[in-house]
Amino acid sequence: MNTLNKQGMAATVNCQVNTHFVKATAIAALFLASTAVSAQPRELESSQSLTPFTAASVGIAKKAENSEQAAEQAAEQEQQALALLQQAAPAKNVTEAAAAAVKSLAPALSSKAPTANRVQLMGASPMTREQVTAKHASQGMPSSSATSEDPYRAPVYHSFSIFDASSRLFEDSDYDGFYQTFSVTFDVDVNGAYLNERADLFAELYLSRDGGPWVHYYTTDVFTIYGDSTQDDYEVLTTLYTGYATDHYDVLIDVYEVGYSDIVATISADETDGLYALPLESSDRDREPDVIVVEESGGSLSVLGLLFLGLCAGLRMNRTRG
């Protein structure tokens, strides 16, 4: 009988110990549940989204008396152009928009430095190459300088060629090998009856994604070339903002003579590797990894610590009753 009573008491104690242990564990779980853990990126969650542009470009007409001077000016102009592109980036939220408005009140370029041309923003629905060429043809201008409506005036014969074209990659925030900012540089020569003959030109630039249609992204300002000079090349720096998937893009350049509707020279990835398969993506796909901030409002104990406390509480109750 005593044996049965002892066994019953032991069972009761064990049951109570287990009950207290379960209670302690439940308390620890409730305490853990009261701990709020949040993971927030660096950007403000409450920010209001704004509609961005698709891309922005800056053209630089390079002019220098010697190669050393040209290199110095080119480096300075590129830094200015990159700064302009950064300022022209569409705001992701209202705070950024306000900051950009304040920044725009200050002069963008130093008065002593060689100036880069204005930033050209491209909308969300760019034109194809066929649409651009049709637009030029519909303006009612002569097709080329080799034709003249005046029967008593001899036409001016000269030809154009693109001596070289190349590209460079500048900005890859997530280090995946695909860039949001790049540049294209090309050198156009004119051949005519006179030495160092002058011509006024402009160019249309296009991108083709993985062999797809040529999509327009920039029209240069008018620039002047002289004969076959190597010091009058033109550079276009571009940052892609939205709409460009991570892929390889080819570049095509069409050159026009001012006042005429025909293309006088063209070059693309078919003629030079410098315009072939550029690894690009828009900046909305090229973001730095988010910094995760963990906040614990219920205390500084970890999950394992809370469970350990619950276990210790249960063992202490067991020893006390024993």
PDB file of C-alpha atoms in Angstrom:
ATOM      1  CA  MET A   1       0.000   0.000   0.000  1.00  0.00           C
ATOM      2  CA  ASN A   2       2.784   2.392   0.951  1.00  0.00           C
ATOM      3  CA  THR A   3       4.540   1.456  -2.245  1.00  0.00           C
ATOM      4  CA  LEU A   4       1.474   2.335  -4.266  1.00  0.00           C
ATOM      5  CA  ASN A   5       1.101   5.639  -2.422  1.00  0.00           C
ATOM      6  CA  LYS A   6       4.727   6.512  -3.105  1.00  0.00           C
ATOM      7  CA  GLN A   7       4.349   5.660  -6.754  1.00  0.00           C
ATOM      8  CA  GLY A   8       1.194   7.778  -6.941  1.00  0.00           C
ATOM      9  CA  MET A   9       2.923  10.698  -5.248  1.00  0.00           C
ATOM     10  CA  ALA A  10       5.910  10.370  -7.593  1.00  0.00           C
ATOM     11  CA  ALA A  11       3.613  10.352 -10.596  1.00  0.00           C
ATOM     12  CA  THR A  12       1.822  13.411  -9.229  1.00  0.00           C
ATOM     13  CA  VAL A  13       5.131  15.232  -8.688  1.00  0.00           C
ATOM     14  CA  ASN A  14       6.375  14.318 -12.153  1.00  0.00           C
ATOM     15  CA  CYS A  15       3.082  15.456 -13.662  1.00  0.00           C
ATOM     16  CA  GLN A  16       3.314  18.740 -11.768  1.00  0.00           C
ATOM     17  CA  VAL A  17       6.933  19.205 -12.815  1.00  0.00           C
ATOM     18  CA  ASN A  18       6.018  18.558 -16.427  1.00  0.00           C
ATOM     19  CA  THR A  19       3.117  20.989 -16.103  1.00  0.00           C
ATOM     20  CA  HIS A  20       5.386  23.683 -14.668  1.00  0.00           C
ATOM     21  CA  PHE A  21       7.955  23.024 -17.396  1.00  0.00           C
ATOM     22  CA  VAL A  22       5.302  23.369 -20.075  1.00  0.00           C
ATOM     23  CA  LYS A  23       4.099  26.582 -18.430  1.00  0.00           C
ATOM     24  CA  ALA A  24       7.633  27.971 -18.326  1.00  0.00           C
ATOM     25  CA  THR A  25       8.166  27.100 -21.956  1.00  0.00           C
ATOM     26  CA  ALA A  26       4.852  28.696 -22.884  1.00  0.00           C
ATOM     27  CA  ILE A  27       5.802  31.847 -20.958  1.00  0.00           C
ATOM     28  CA  ALA A  28       9.111  31.962 -22.813  1.00  0.00           C
ATOM     29  CA  ALA A  29       7.278  31.523 -26.121  1.00  0.00           C
ATOM     30  CA  LEU A  30       4.863  34.326 -25.252  1.00  0.00           C
ATOM     31  CA  PHE A  31       7.773  36.537 -24.264  1.00  0.00           C
ATOM     32  CA  LEU A  32       9.436  35.747 -27.564  1.00  0.00           C
ATOM     33  CA  ALA A  33       6.219  36.481 -29.435  1.00  0.00           C
ATOM     34  CA  SER A  34       6.151  39.934 -27.904  1.00  0.00           C
ATOM     35  CA  THR A  35       9.553  40.654 -29.459  1.00  0.00           C
ATOM     36  CA  ALA A  36       9.002  42.579 -32.704  1.00  0.00           C
ATOM     37  CA  VAL A  37      11.584  41.796 -35.360  1.00  0.00           C
ATOM     38  CA  SER A  38      11.615  43.960 -38.469  1.00  0.00           C
ATOM     39  CA  ALA A  39      13.849  43.857 -41.533  1.00  0.00           C
ATOM     40  CA  GLN A  40      13.999  47.210 -43.280  1.00  0.00           C
ATOM     41  CA  PRO A  41      16.103  48.247 -46.267  1.00  0.00           C
ATOM     42  CA  ARG A  42      17.909  51.549 -46.273  1.00  0.00           C
ATOM     43  CA  GLU A  43      15.134  53.182 -48.286  1.00  0.00           C
ATOM     44  CA  LEU A  44      12.216  54.671 -46.430  1.00  0.00           C
ATOM     45  CA  GLU A  45       9.199  52.372 -46.448  1.00  0.00           C
ATOM     46  CA  SER A  46       6.799  55.293 -46.325  1.00  0.00           C
ATOM     47  CA  SER A  47       8.292  56.938 -49.393  1.00  0.00           C
ATOM     48  CA  GLN A  48       5.945  57.854 -52.216  1.00  0.00           C
ATOM     49  CA  SER A  49       6.806  56.392 -55.605  1.00  0.00           C
ATOM     50  CA  LEU A  50       7.431  58.773 -58.488  1.00  0.00           C
ATOM     51  CA  THR A  51       7.370  58.028 -62.212  1.00  0.00           C
ATOM     52  CA  PRO A  52      10.953  57.915 -63.566  1.00  0.00           C
ATOM     53  CA  PHE A  53      12.356  58.541 -67.007  1.00  0.00           C
ATOM     54  CA  THR A  54      13.710  55.624 -68.975  1.00  0.00           C
ATOM     55  CA  ALA A  55      17.228  56.922 -69.688  1.00  0.00           C
ATOM     56  CA  ALA A  56      19.359  60.046 -69.779  1.00  0.00           C
ATOM     57  CA  SER A  57      22.385  60.897 -71.926  1.00  0.00           C
ATOM     58  CA  VAL A  58      24.999  63.634 -72.124  1.00  0.00           C
ATOM     59  CA  GLY A  59      26.921  64.379 -75.323  1.00  0.00           C
ATOM     60  CA  ILE A  60      30.477  65.710 -75.341  1.00  0.00           C
ATOM     61  CA  ALA A  61      32.074  67.198 -78.463  1.00  0.00           C
ATOM     62  CA  LYS A  62      35.803  66.914 -77.919  1.00  0.00           C
ATOM     63  CA  LYS A  63      38.144  69.581 -79.244  1.00  0.00           C
ATOM     64  CA  ALA A  64      41.811  69.990 -78.375  1.00  0.00           C
ATOM     65  CA  GLU A  65      45.035  71.089 -80.025  1.00  0.00           C
ATOM     66  CA  ASN A  66      47.065  68.047 -78.983  1.00  0.00           C
ATOM     67  CA  SER A  67      46.515  64.558 -77.651  1.00  0.00           C
ATOM     68  CA  GLU A  68      47.668  65.352 -74.102  1.00  0.00           C
ATOM     69  CA  GLN A  69      45.291  68.258 -73.814  1.00  0.00           C
ATOM     70  CA  ALA A  70      42.510  66.147 -75.316  1.00  0.00           C
ATOM     71  CA  ALA A  71      43.008  63.421 -72.702  1.00  0.00           C
ATOM     72  CA  GLU A  72      42.864  65.914 -69.830  1.00  0.00           C
ATOM     73  CA  GLN A  73      39.761  67.612 -71.157  1.00  0.00           C
ATOM     74  CA  ALA A  74      38.056  64.297 -71.883  1.00  0.00           C
ATOM     75  CA  ALA A  75      38.608  63.065 -68.325  1.00  0.00           C
ATOM     76  CA  GLU A  76      37.262  66.303 -66.858  1.00  0.00           C
ATOM     77  CA  GLN A  77      34.268  66.362 -69.169  1.00  0.00           C
ATOM     78  CA  GLU A  78      33.432  62.744 -68.356  1.00  0.00           C
ATOM     79  CA  GLN A  79      33.394  63.485 -64.629  1.00  0.00           C
ATOM     80  CA  GLN A  80      31.094  66.422 -65.234  1.00  0.00           C
ATOM     81  CA  ALA A  81      28.809  64.329 -67.437  1.00  0.00           C
ATOM     82  CA  LEU A  82      28.615  61.523 -64.868  1.00  0.00           C
ATOM     83  CA  ALA A  83      27.725  64.078 -62.191  1.00  0.00           C
ATOM     84  CA  LEU A  84      24.979  65.475 -64.413  1.00  0.00           C
ATOM     85  CA  LEU A  85      23.569  62.004 -65.048  1.00  0.00           C
ATOM     86  CA  GLN A  86      23.511  61.311 -61.323  1.00  0.00           C
ATOM     87  CA  GLN A  87      21.661  64.572 -60.697  1.00  0.00           C
ATOM     88  CA  ALA A  88      19.208  63.789 -63.492  1.00  0.00           C
ATOM     89  CA  ALA A  89      18.297  60.389 -62.038  1.00  0.00           C
ATOM     90  CA  PRO A  90      14.548  60.148 -61.368  1.00  0.00           C
ATOM     91  CA  ALA A  91      13.665  60.446 -57.693  1.00  0.00           C
ATOM     92  CA  LYS A  92      12.514  57.216 -56.041  1.00  0.00           C
ATOM     93  CA  ASN A  93      10.540  59.098 -53.396  1.00  0.00           C
ATOM     94  CA  VAL A  94       9.393  62.542 -52.348  1.00  0.00           C
ATOM     95  CA  THR A  95      12.452  63.094 -50.152  1.00  0.00           C
ATOM     96  CA  GLU A  96      14.813  62.485 -53.074  1.00  0.00           C
ATOM     97  CA  ALA A  97      12.722  64.759 -55.291  1.00  0.00           C
ATOM     98  CA  ALA A  98      12.998  67.603 -52.794  1.00  0.00           C
ATOM     99  CA  ALA A  99      16.747  67.072 -52.452  1.00  0.00           C
ATOM    100  CA  ALA A 100      17.145  67.107 -56.245  1.00  0.00           C
ATOM    101  CA  ALA A 101      15.198  70.361 -56.458  1.00  0.00           C
ATOM    102  CA  VAL A 102      17.493  72.003 -53.914  1.00  0.00           C
ATOM    103  CA  LYS A 103      20.578  70.640 -55.658  1.00  0.00           C
ATOM    104  CA  SER A 104      19.404  72.034 -58.992  1.00  0.00           C
ATOM    105  CA  LEU A 105      19.604  75.568 -57.603  1.00  0.00           C
ATOM    106  CA  ALA A 106      23.402  75.326 -57.554  1.00  0.00           C
ATOM    107  CA  PRO A 107      25.409  75.502 -60.804  1.00  0.00           C
ATOM    108  CA  ALA A 108      26.045  72.015 -62.156  1.00  0.00           C
ATOM    109  CA  LEU A 109      29.362  72.786 -63.836  1.00  0.00           C
ATOM    110  CA  SER A 110      32.355  74.914 -62.956  1.00  0.00           C
ATOM    111  CA  SER A 111      32.720  78.039 -65.078  1.00  0.00           C
ATOM    112  CA  LYS A 112      36.410  77.332 -65.565  1.00  0.00           C
ATOM    113  CA  ALA A 113      35.992  73.752 -66.750  1.00  0.00           C
ATOM    114  CA  PRO A 114      35.167  72.642 -70.298  1.00  0.00           C
ATOM    115  CA  THR A 115      31.426  72.209 -70.493  1.00  0.00           C
ATOM    116  CA  ALA A 116      29.462  69.119 -71.359  1.00  0.00           C
ATOM    117  CA  ASN A 117      26.206  69.405 -73.253  1.00  0.00           C
ATOM    118  CA  ARG A 118      22.789  69.283 -71.650  1.00  0.00           C
ATOM    119  CA  VAL A 119      21.261  66.120 -70.285  1.00  0.00           C
ATOM    120  CA  GLN A 120      18.740  64.597 -72.686  1.00  0.00           C
ATOM    121  CA  LEU A 121      16.003  62.567 -71.024  1.00  0.00           C
ATOM    122  CA  MET A 122      14.253  59.829 -72.966  1.00  0.00           C
ATOM    123  CA  GLY A 123      10.629  58.960 -72.323  1.00  0.00           C
ATOM    124  CA  ALA A 124       9.086  55.570 -71.778  1.00  0.00           C
ATOM    125  CA  SER A 125       8.135  55.006 -75.450  1.00  0.00           C
ATOM    126  CA  PRO A 126      11.260  55.464 -77.599  1.00  0.00           C
ATOM    127  CA  MET A 127      11.128  55.268 -81.399  1.00  0.00           C
ATOM    128  CA  THR A 128      12.570  52.540 -83.568  1.00  0.00           C
ATOM    129  CA  ARG A 129      15.218  53.226 -86.196  1.00  0.00           C
ATOM    130  CA  GLU A 130      12.643  52.939 -88.984  1.00  0.00           C
ATOM    131  CA  GLN A 131      10.465  55.564 -87.324  1.00  0.00           C
ATOM    132  CA  VAL A 132      13.380  57.966 -86.856  1.00  0.00           C
ATOM    133  CA  THR A 133      14.577  57.685 -90.470  1.00  0.00           C
ATOM    134  CA  ALA A 134      11.001  58.161 -91.707  1.00  0.00           C
ATOM    135  CA  LYS A 135      10.704  61.273 -89.564  1.00  0.00           C
ATOM    136  CA  HIS A 136      13.859  62.778 -91.099  1.00  0.00           C
ATOM    137  CA  ALA A 137      12.717  61.899 -94.624  1.00  0.00           C
ATOM    138  CA  SER A 138       9.362  63.622 -94.080  1.00  0.00           C
ATOM    139  CA  GLN A 139      10.861  67.012 -93.243  1.00  0.00           C
ATOM    140  CA  GLY A 140      11.107  68.112 -96.865  1.00  0.00           C
ATOM    141  CA  MET A 141      14.861  68.720 -96.906  1.00  0.00           C
ATOM    142  CA  PRO A 142      17.313  67.723 -99.658  1.00  0.00           C
ATOM    143  CA  SER A 143      18.479  64.177 -99.292  1.00  0.00           C
ATOM    144  CA  SER A 144      22.190  65.101 -99.340  1.00  0.00           C
ATOM    145  CA  SER A 145      24.630  67.908-100.085  1.00  0.00           C
ATOM    146  CA  ALA A 146      25.471  66.205-103.388  1.00  0.00           C
ATOM    147  CA  THR A 147      22.103  67.298-104.791  1.00  0.00           C
ATOM    148  CA  SER A 148      21.017  70.858-105.554  1.00  0.00           C
ATOM    149  CA  GLU A 149      17.741  72.399-106.681  1.00  0.00           C
ATOM    150  CA  ASP A 150      19.594  75.318-108.307  1.00  0.00           C
ATOM    151  CA  PRO A 151      20.579  74.287-111.879  1.00  0.00           C
ATOM    152  CA  TYR A 152      23.269  77.002-111.992  1.00  0.00           C
ATOM    153  CA  ARG A 153      24.956  75.889-108.806  1.00  0.00           C
ATOM    154  CA  ALA A 154      27.221  72.863-108.751  1.00  0.00           C
ATOM    155  CA  PRO A 155      26.505  70.436-105.959  1.00  0.00           C
ATOM    156  CA  VAL A 156      29.048  70.041-103.172  1.00  0.00           C
ATOM    157  CA  TYR A 157      30.580  66.607-103.295  1.00  0.00           C
ATOM    158  CA  HIS A 158      32.028  65.178-100.130  1.00  0.00           C
ATOM    159  CA  SER A 159      31.745  61.851 -98.390  1.00  0.00           C
ATOM    160  CA  PHE A 160      31.719  60.777 -94.778  1.00  0.00           C
ATOM    161  CA  SER A 161      33.016  57.777 -92.890  1.00  0.00           C
ATOM    162  CA  ILE A 162      33.221  56.742 -89.253  1.00  0.00           C
ATOM    163  CA  PHE A 163      36.877  56.103 -88.560  1.00  0.00           C
ATOM    164  CA  ASP A 164      36.383  54.420 -85.198  1.00  0.00           C
ATOM    165  CA  ALA A 165      33.764  53.692 -82.552  1.00  0.00           C
ATOM    166  CA  SER A 166      34.173  52.259 -79.081  1.00  0.00           C
ATOM    167  CA  SER A 167      32.347  51.887 -75.789  1.00  0.00           C
ATOM    168  CA  ARG A 168      33.124  51.845 -72.087  1.00  0.00           C
ATOM    169  CA  LEU A 169      31.271  50.666 -68.989  1.00  0.00           C
ATOM    170  CA  PHE A 170      31.100  52.780 -65.839  1.00  0.00           C
ATOM    171  CA  GLU A 171      28.669  51.797 -63.088  1.00  0.00           C
ATOM    172  CA  ASP A 172      27.660  48.386 -61.733  1.00  0.00           C
ATOM    173  CA  SER A 173      26.203  48.793 -58.236  1.00  0.00           C
ATOM    174  CA  ASP A 174      25.398  45.132 -57.542  1.00  0.00           C
ATOM    175  CA  TYR A 175      28.627  43.765 -59.086  1.00  0.00           C
ATOM    176  CA  ASP A 176      26.840  41.249 -61.299  1.00  0.00           C
ATOM    177  CA  GLY A 177      28.772  42.238 -64.440  1.00  0.00           C
ATOM    178  CA  PHE A 178      25.913  44.275 -65.948  1.00  0.00           C
ATOM    179  CA  TYR A 179      26.190  48.064 -65.989  1.00  0.00           C
ATOM    180  CA  GLN A 180      23.665  50.895 -65.826  1.00  0.00           C
ATOM    181  CA  THR A 181      26.031  53.605 -67.132  1.00  0.00           C
ATOM    182  CA  PHE A 182      28.080  53.367 -70.316  1.00  0.00           C
ATOM    183  CA  SER A 183      29.607  55.576 -72.985  1.00  0.00           C
ATOM    184  CA  VAL A 184      29.960  55.439 -76.762  1.00  0.00           C
ATOM    185  CA  THR A 185      32.697  57.380 -78.566  1.00  0.00           C
ATOM    186  CA  PHE A 186      32.939  57.780 -82.340  1.00  0.00           C
ATOM    187  CA  ASP A 187      35.106  59.745 -84.785  1.00  0.00           C
ATOM    188  CA  VAL A 188      33.581  60.881 -88.085  1.00  0.00           C
ATOM    189  CA  ASP A 189      35.779  61.994 -91.016  1.00  0.00           C
ATOM    190  CA  VAL A 190      34.809  64.074 -94.050  1.00  0.00           C
ATOM    191  CA  ASN A 191      36.536  63.780 -97.421  1.00  0.00           C
ATOM    192  CA  GLY A 192      36.121  66.599 -99.925  1.00  0.00           C
ATOM    193  CA  ALA A 193      37.852  68.916-102.354  1.00  0.00           C
ATOM    194  CA  TYR A 194      39.630  70.907 -99.644  1.00  0.00           C
ATOM    195  CA  LEU A 195      42.144  70.005 -96.953  1.00  0.00           C
ATOM    196  CA  ASN A 196      40.545  69.823 -93.503  1.00  0.00           C
ATOM    197  CA  GLU A 197      37.137  70.412 -94.982  1.00  0.00           C
ATOM    198  CA  ARG A 198      34.491  71.340 -92.439  1.00  0.00           C
ATOM    199  CA  ALA A 199      31.077  69.759 -91.943  1.00  0.00           C
ATOM    200  CA  ASP A 200      28.308  70.146 -89.386  1.00  0.00           C
ATOM    201  CA  LEU A 201      26.750  66.874 -88.287  1.00  0.00           C
ATOM    202  CA  PHE A 202      24.506  65.215 -85.738  1.00  0.00           C
ATOM    203  CA  ALA A 203      23.929  61.569 -84.896  1.00  0.00           C
ATOM    204  CA  GLU A 204      21.158  59.233 -83.805  1.00  0.00           C
ATOM    205  CA  LEU A 205      22.070  56.400 -81.416  1.00  0.00           C
ATOM    206  CA  TYR A 206      20.237  53.106 -80.975  1.00  0.00           C
ATOM    207  CA  LEU A 207      20.331  50.019 -78.760  1.00  0.00           C
ATOM    208  CA  SER A 208      19.367  46.493 -79.766  1.00  0.00           C
ATOM    209  CA  ARG A 209      18.729  43.882 -77.109  1.00  0.00           C
ATOM    210  CA  ASP A 210      20.135  40.498 -78.060  1.00  0.00           C
ATOM    211  CA  GLY A 211      19.571  40.956 -81.795  1.00  0.00           C
ATOM    212  CA  GLY A 212      16.176  42.637 -81.465  1.00  0.00           C
ATOM    213  CA  PRO A 213      14.971  45.849 -83.160  1.00  0.00           C
ATOM    214  CA  TRP A 214      17.051  49.017 -82.999  1.00  0.00           C
ATOM    215  CA  VAL A 215      15.519  51.314 -80.379  1.00  0.00           C
ATOM    216  CA  HIS A 216      16.469  54.989 -80.323  1.00  0.00           C
ATOM    217  CA  TYR A 217      17.975  56.391 -77.126  1.00  0.00           C
ATOM    218  CA  TYR A 218      19.807  59.628 -77.998  1.00  0.00           C
ATOM    219  CA  THR A 219      20.081  62.461 -80.542  1.00  0.00           C
ATOM    220  CA  THR A 220      23.335  64.410 -80.344  1.00  0.00           C
ATOM    221  CA  ASP A 221      23.620  68.156 -80.602  1.00  0.00           C
ATOM    222  CA  VAL A 222      25.182  69.540 -83.775  1.00  0.00           C
ATOM    223  CA  PHE A 223      28.948  69.098 -83.797  1.00  0.00           C
ATOM    224  CA  THR A 224      31.613  70.158 -86.283  1.00  0.00           C
ATOM    225  CA  ILE A 225      34.323  67.979 -87.794  1.00  0.00           C
ATOM    226  CA  TYR A 226      37.384  68.889 -89.879  1.00  0.00           C
ATOM    227  CA  GLY A 227      38.728  66.486 -92.490  1.00  0.00           C
ATOM    228  CA  ASP A 228      40.200  63.360 -90.940  1.00  0.00           C
ATOM    229  CA  SER A 229      41.207  64.961 -87.648  1.00  0.00           C
ATOM    230  CA  THR A 230      41.471  62.600 -84.681  1.00  0.00           C
ATOM    231  CA  GLN A 231      40.777  65.395 -82.179  1.00  0.00           C
ATOM    232  CA  ASP A 232      37.107  65.948 -82.993  1.00  0.00           C
ATOM    233  CA  ASP A 233      35.483  62.727 -81.814  1.00  0.00           C
ATOM    234  CA  TYR A 234      32.151  62.731 -80.005  1.00  0.00           C
ATOM    235  CA  GLU A 235      31.282  60.890 -76.795  1.00  0.00           C
ATOM    236  CA  VAL A 236      27.839  60.080 -75.377  1.00  0.00           C
ATOM    237  CA  LEU A 237      27.480  58.979 -71.753  1.00  0.00           C
ATOM    238  CA  THR A 238      24.209  57.289 -70.859  1.00  0.00           C
ATOM    239  CA  THR A 239      22.553  55.996 -67.702  1.00  0.00           C
ATOM    240  CA  LEU A 240      19.635  53.595 -68.101  1.00  0.00           C
ATOM    241  CA  TYR A 241      16.991  54.126 -65.431  1.00  0.00           C
ATOM    242  CA  THR A 242      14.068  51.774 -66.124  1.00  0.00           C
ATOM    243  CA  GLY A 243      12.812  49.388 -68.783  1.00  0.00           C
ATOM    244  CA  TYR A 244      16.105  47.734 -69.745  1.00  0.00           C
ATOM    245  CA  ALA A 245      16.271  44.079 -68.758  1.00  0.00           C
ATOM    246  CA  THR A 246      19.558  42.507 -67.749  1.00  0.00           C
ATOM    247  CA  ASP A 247      21.020  41.419 -71.087  1.00  0.00           C
ATOM    248  CA  HIS A 248      23.572  42.181 -73.802  1.00  0.00           C
ATOM    249  CA  TYR A 249      22.932  45.153 -76.087  1.00  0.00           C
ATOM    250  CA  ASP A 250      24.441  46.201 -79.421  1.00  0.00           C
ATOM    251  CA  VAL A 251      24.862  49.860 -80.415  1.00  0.00           C
ATOM    252  CA  LEU A 252      24.224  51.481 -83.801  1.00  0.00           C
ATOM    253  CA  ILE A 253      25.145  55.053 -84.811  1.00  0.00           C
ATOM    254  CA  ASP A 254      23.590  56.915 -87.752  1.00  0.00           C
ATOM    255  CA  VAL A 255      25.258  60.192 -88.767  1.00  0.00           C
ATOM    256  CA  TYR A 256      23.384  62.998 -90.575  1.00  0.00           C
ATOM    257  CA  GLU A 257      24.664  66.183 -92.189  1.00  0.00           C
ATOM    258  CA  VAL A 258      22.829  69.242 -90.907  1.00  0.00           C
ATOM    259  CA  GLY A 259      20.177  70.392 -93.373  1.00  0.00           C
ATOM    260  CA  TYR A 260      19.840  67.053 -95.151  1.00  0.00           C
ATOM    261  CA  SER A 261      17.653  64.026 -94.547  1.00  0.00           C
ATOM    262  CA  ASP A 262      19.831  61.107 -95.638  1.00  0.00           C
ATOM    263  CA  ILE A 263      22.157  59.118 -93.404  1.00  0.00           C
ATOM    264  CA  VAL A 264      25.711  59.958 -94.476  1.00  0.00           C
ATOM    265  CA  ALA A 265      27.531  57.344 -92.382  1.00  0.00           C
ATOM    266  CA  THR A 266      26.597  54.493 -90.092  1.00  0.00           C
ATOM    267  CA  ILE A 267      28.372  51.996 -87.876  1.00  0.00           C
ATOM    268  CA  SER A 268      27.156  49.219 -85.603  1.00  0.00           C
ATOM    269  CA  ALA A 269      28.167  46.025 -83.872  1.00  0.00           C
ATOM    270  CA  ASP A 270      28.362  44.403 -87.320  1.00  0.00           C
ATOM    271  CA  GLU A 271      31.439  46.511 -88.139  1.00  0.00           C
ATOM    272  CA  THR A 272      33.227  46.784 -84.790  1.00  0.00           C
ATOM    273  CA  ASP A 273      33.402  44.748 -81.602  1.00  0.00           C
ATOM    274  CA  GLY A 274      33.468  47.980 -79.610  1.00  0.00           C
ATOM    275  CA  LEU A 275      29.700  48.275 -80.069  1.00  0.00           C
ATOM    276  CA  TYR A 276      28.897  44.595 -79.628  1.00  0.00           C
ATOM    277  CA  ALA A 277      27.148  42.859 -76.718  1.00  0.00           C
ATOM    278  CA  LEU A 278      27.422  45.496 -74.014  1.00  0.00           C
ATOM    279  CA  PRO A 279      26.303  43.975 -70.674  1.00  0.00           C
ATOM    280  CA  LEU A 280      23.656  46.452 -69.533  1.00  0.00           C
ATOM    281  CA  GLU A 281      20.683  46.781 -67.219  1.00  0.00           C
ATOM    282  CA  SER A 282      18.638  49.697 -65.966  1.00  0.00           C
ATOM    283  CA  SER A 283      19.337  51.130 -62.534  1.00  0.00           C
ATOM    284  CA  ASP A 284      16.129  49.694 -61.060  1.00  0.00           C
ATOM    285  CA  ARG A 285      17.696  46.259 -61.599  1.00  0.00           C
ATOM    286  CA  ASP A 286      21.202  47.341 -60.558  1.00  0.00           C
ATOM    287  CA  ARG A 287      20.810  48.070 -56.875  1.00  0.00           C
ATOM    288  CA  GLU A 288      23.228  47.586 -54.021  1.00  0.00           C
ATOM    289  CA  PRO A 289      22.335  44.806 -51.561  1.00  0.00           C
ATOM    290  CA  ASP A 290      19.928  46.026 -48.905  1.00  0.00           C
ATOM    291  CA  VAL A 291      21.239  46.484 -45.379  1.00  0.00           C
ATOM    292  CA  ILE A 292      19.038  44.485 -43.001  1.00  0.00           C
ATOM    293  CA  VAL A 293      18.321  46.153 -39.653  1.00  0.00           C
ATOM    294  CA  VAL A 294      16.962  43.861 -36.914  1.00  0.00           C
ATOM    295  CA  GLU A 295      15.070  45.521 -34.068  1.00  0.00           C
ATOM    296  CA  GLU A 296      13.963  43.631 -30.926  1.00  0.00           C
ATOM    297  CA  SER A 297      11.479  45.682 -28.921  1.00  0.00           C
ATOM    298  CA  GLY A 298      10.766  43.004 -26.287  1.00  0.00           C
ATOM    299  CA  GLY A 299      14.294  42.594 -24.947  1.00  0.00           C
ATOM    300  CA  SER A 300      17.754  41.551 -25.927  1.00  0.00           C
ATOM    301  CA  LEU A 301      17.518  37.784 -25.248  1.00  0.00           C
ATOM    302  CA  SER A 302      17.733  35.334 -28.110  1.00  0.00           C
ATOM    303  CA  VAL A 303      15.430  32.376 -28.779  1.00  0.00           C
ATOM    304  CA  LEU A 304      17.894  29.879 -27.307  1.00  0.00           C
ATOM    305  CA  GLY A 305      18.325  32.062 -24.226  1.00  0.00           C
ATOM    306  CA  LEU A 306      14.596  32.155 -23.552  1.00  0.00           C
ATOM    307  CA  LEU A 307      14.253  28.407 -23.955  1.00  0.00           C
ATOM    308  CA  PHE A 308      17.227  27.879 -21.620  1.00  0.00           C
ATOM    309  CA  LEU A 309      15.591  30.037 -18.949  1.00  0.00           C
ATOM    310  CA  GLY A 310      12.391  28.063 -19.289  1.00  0.00           C
ATOM    311  CA  LEU A 311      14.308  24.798 -18.855  1.00  0.00           C
ATOM    312  CA  CYS A 312      16.146  26.116 -15.804  1.00  0.00           C
ATOM    313  CA  ALA A 313      12.860  27.217 -14.237  1.00  0.00           C
ATOM    314  CA  GLY A 314      11.401  23.758 -14.748  1.00  0.00           C
ATOM    315  CA  LEU A 315      14.443  21.995 -13.246  1.00  0.00           C
ATOM    316  CA  ARG A 316      14.442  24.325 -10.239  1.00  0.00           C
ATOM    317  CA  MET A 317      10.806  23.537  -9.523  1.00  0.00           C
ATOM    318  CA  ASN A 318      11.620  19.860  -9.819  1.00  0.00           C
ATOM    319  CA  ARG A 319      14.447  20.139  -7.253  1.00  0.00           C
ATOM    320  CA  THR A 320      12.318  22.180  -4.851  1.00  0.00           C
ATOM    321  CA  ARG A 321       9.524  19.650  -4.819  1.00  0.00           C
ATOM    322  CA  GLY A 322      11.992  16.803  -4.579  1.00  0.00           C
TER     323      GLY A 322
END
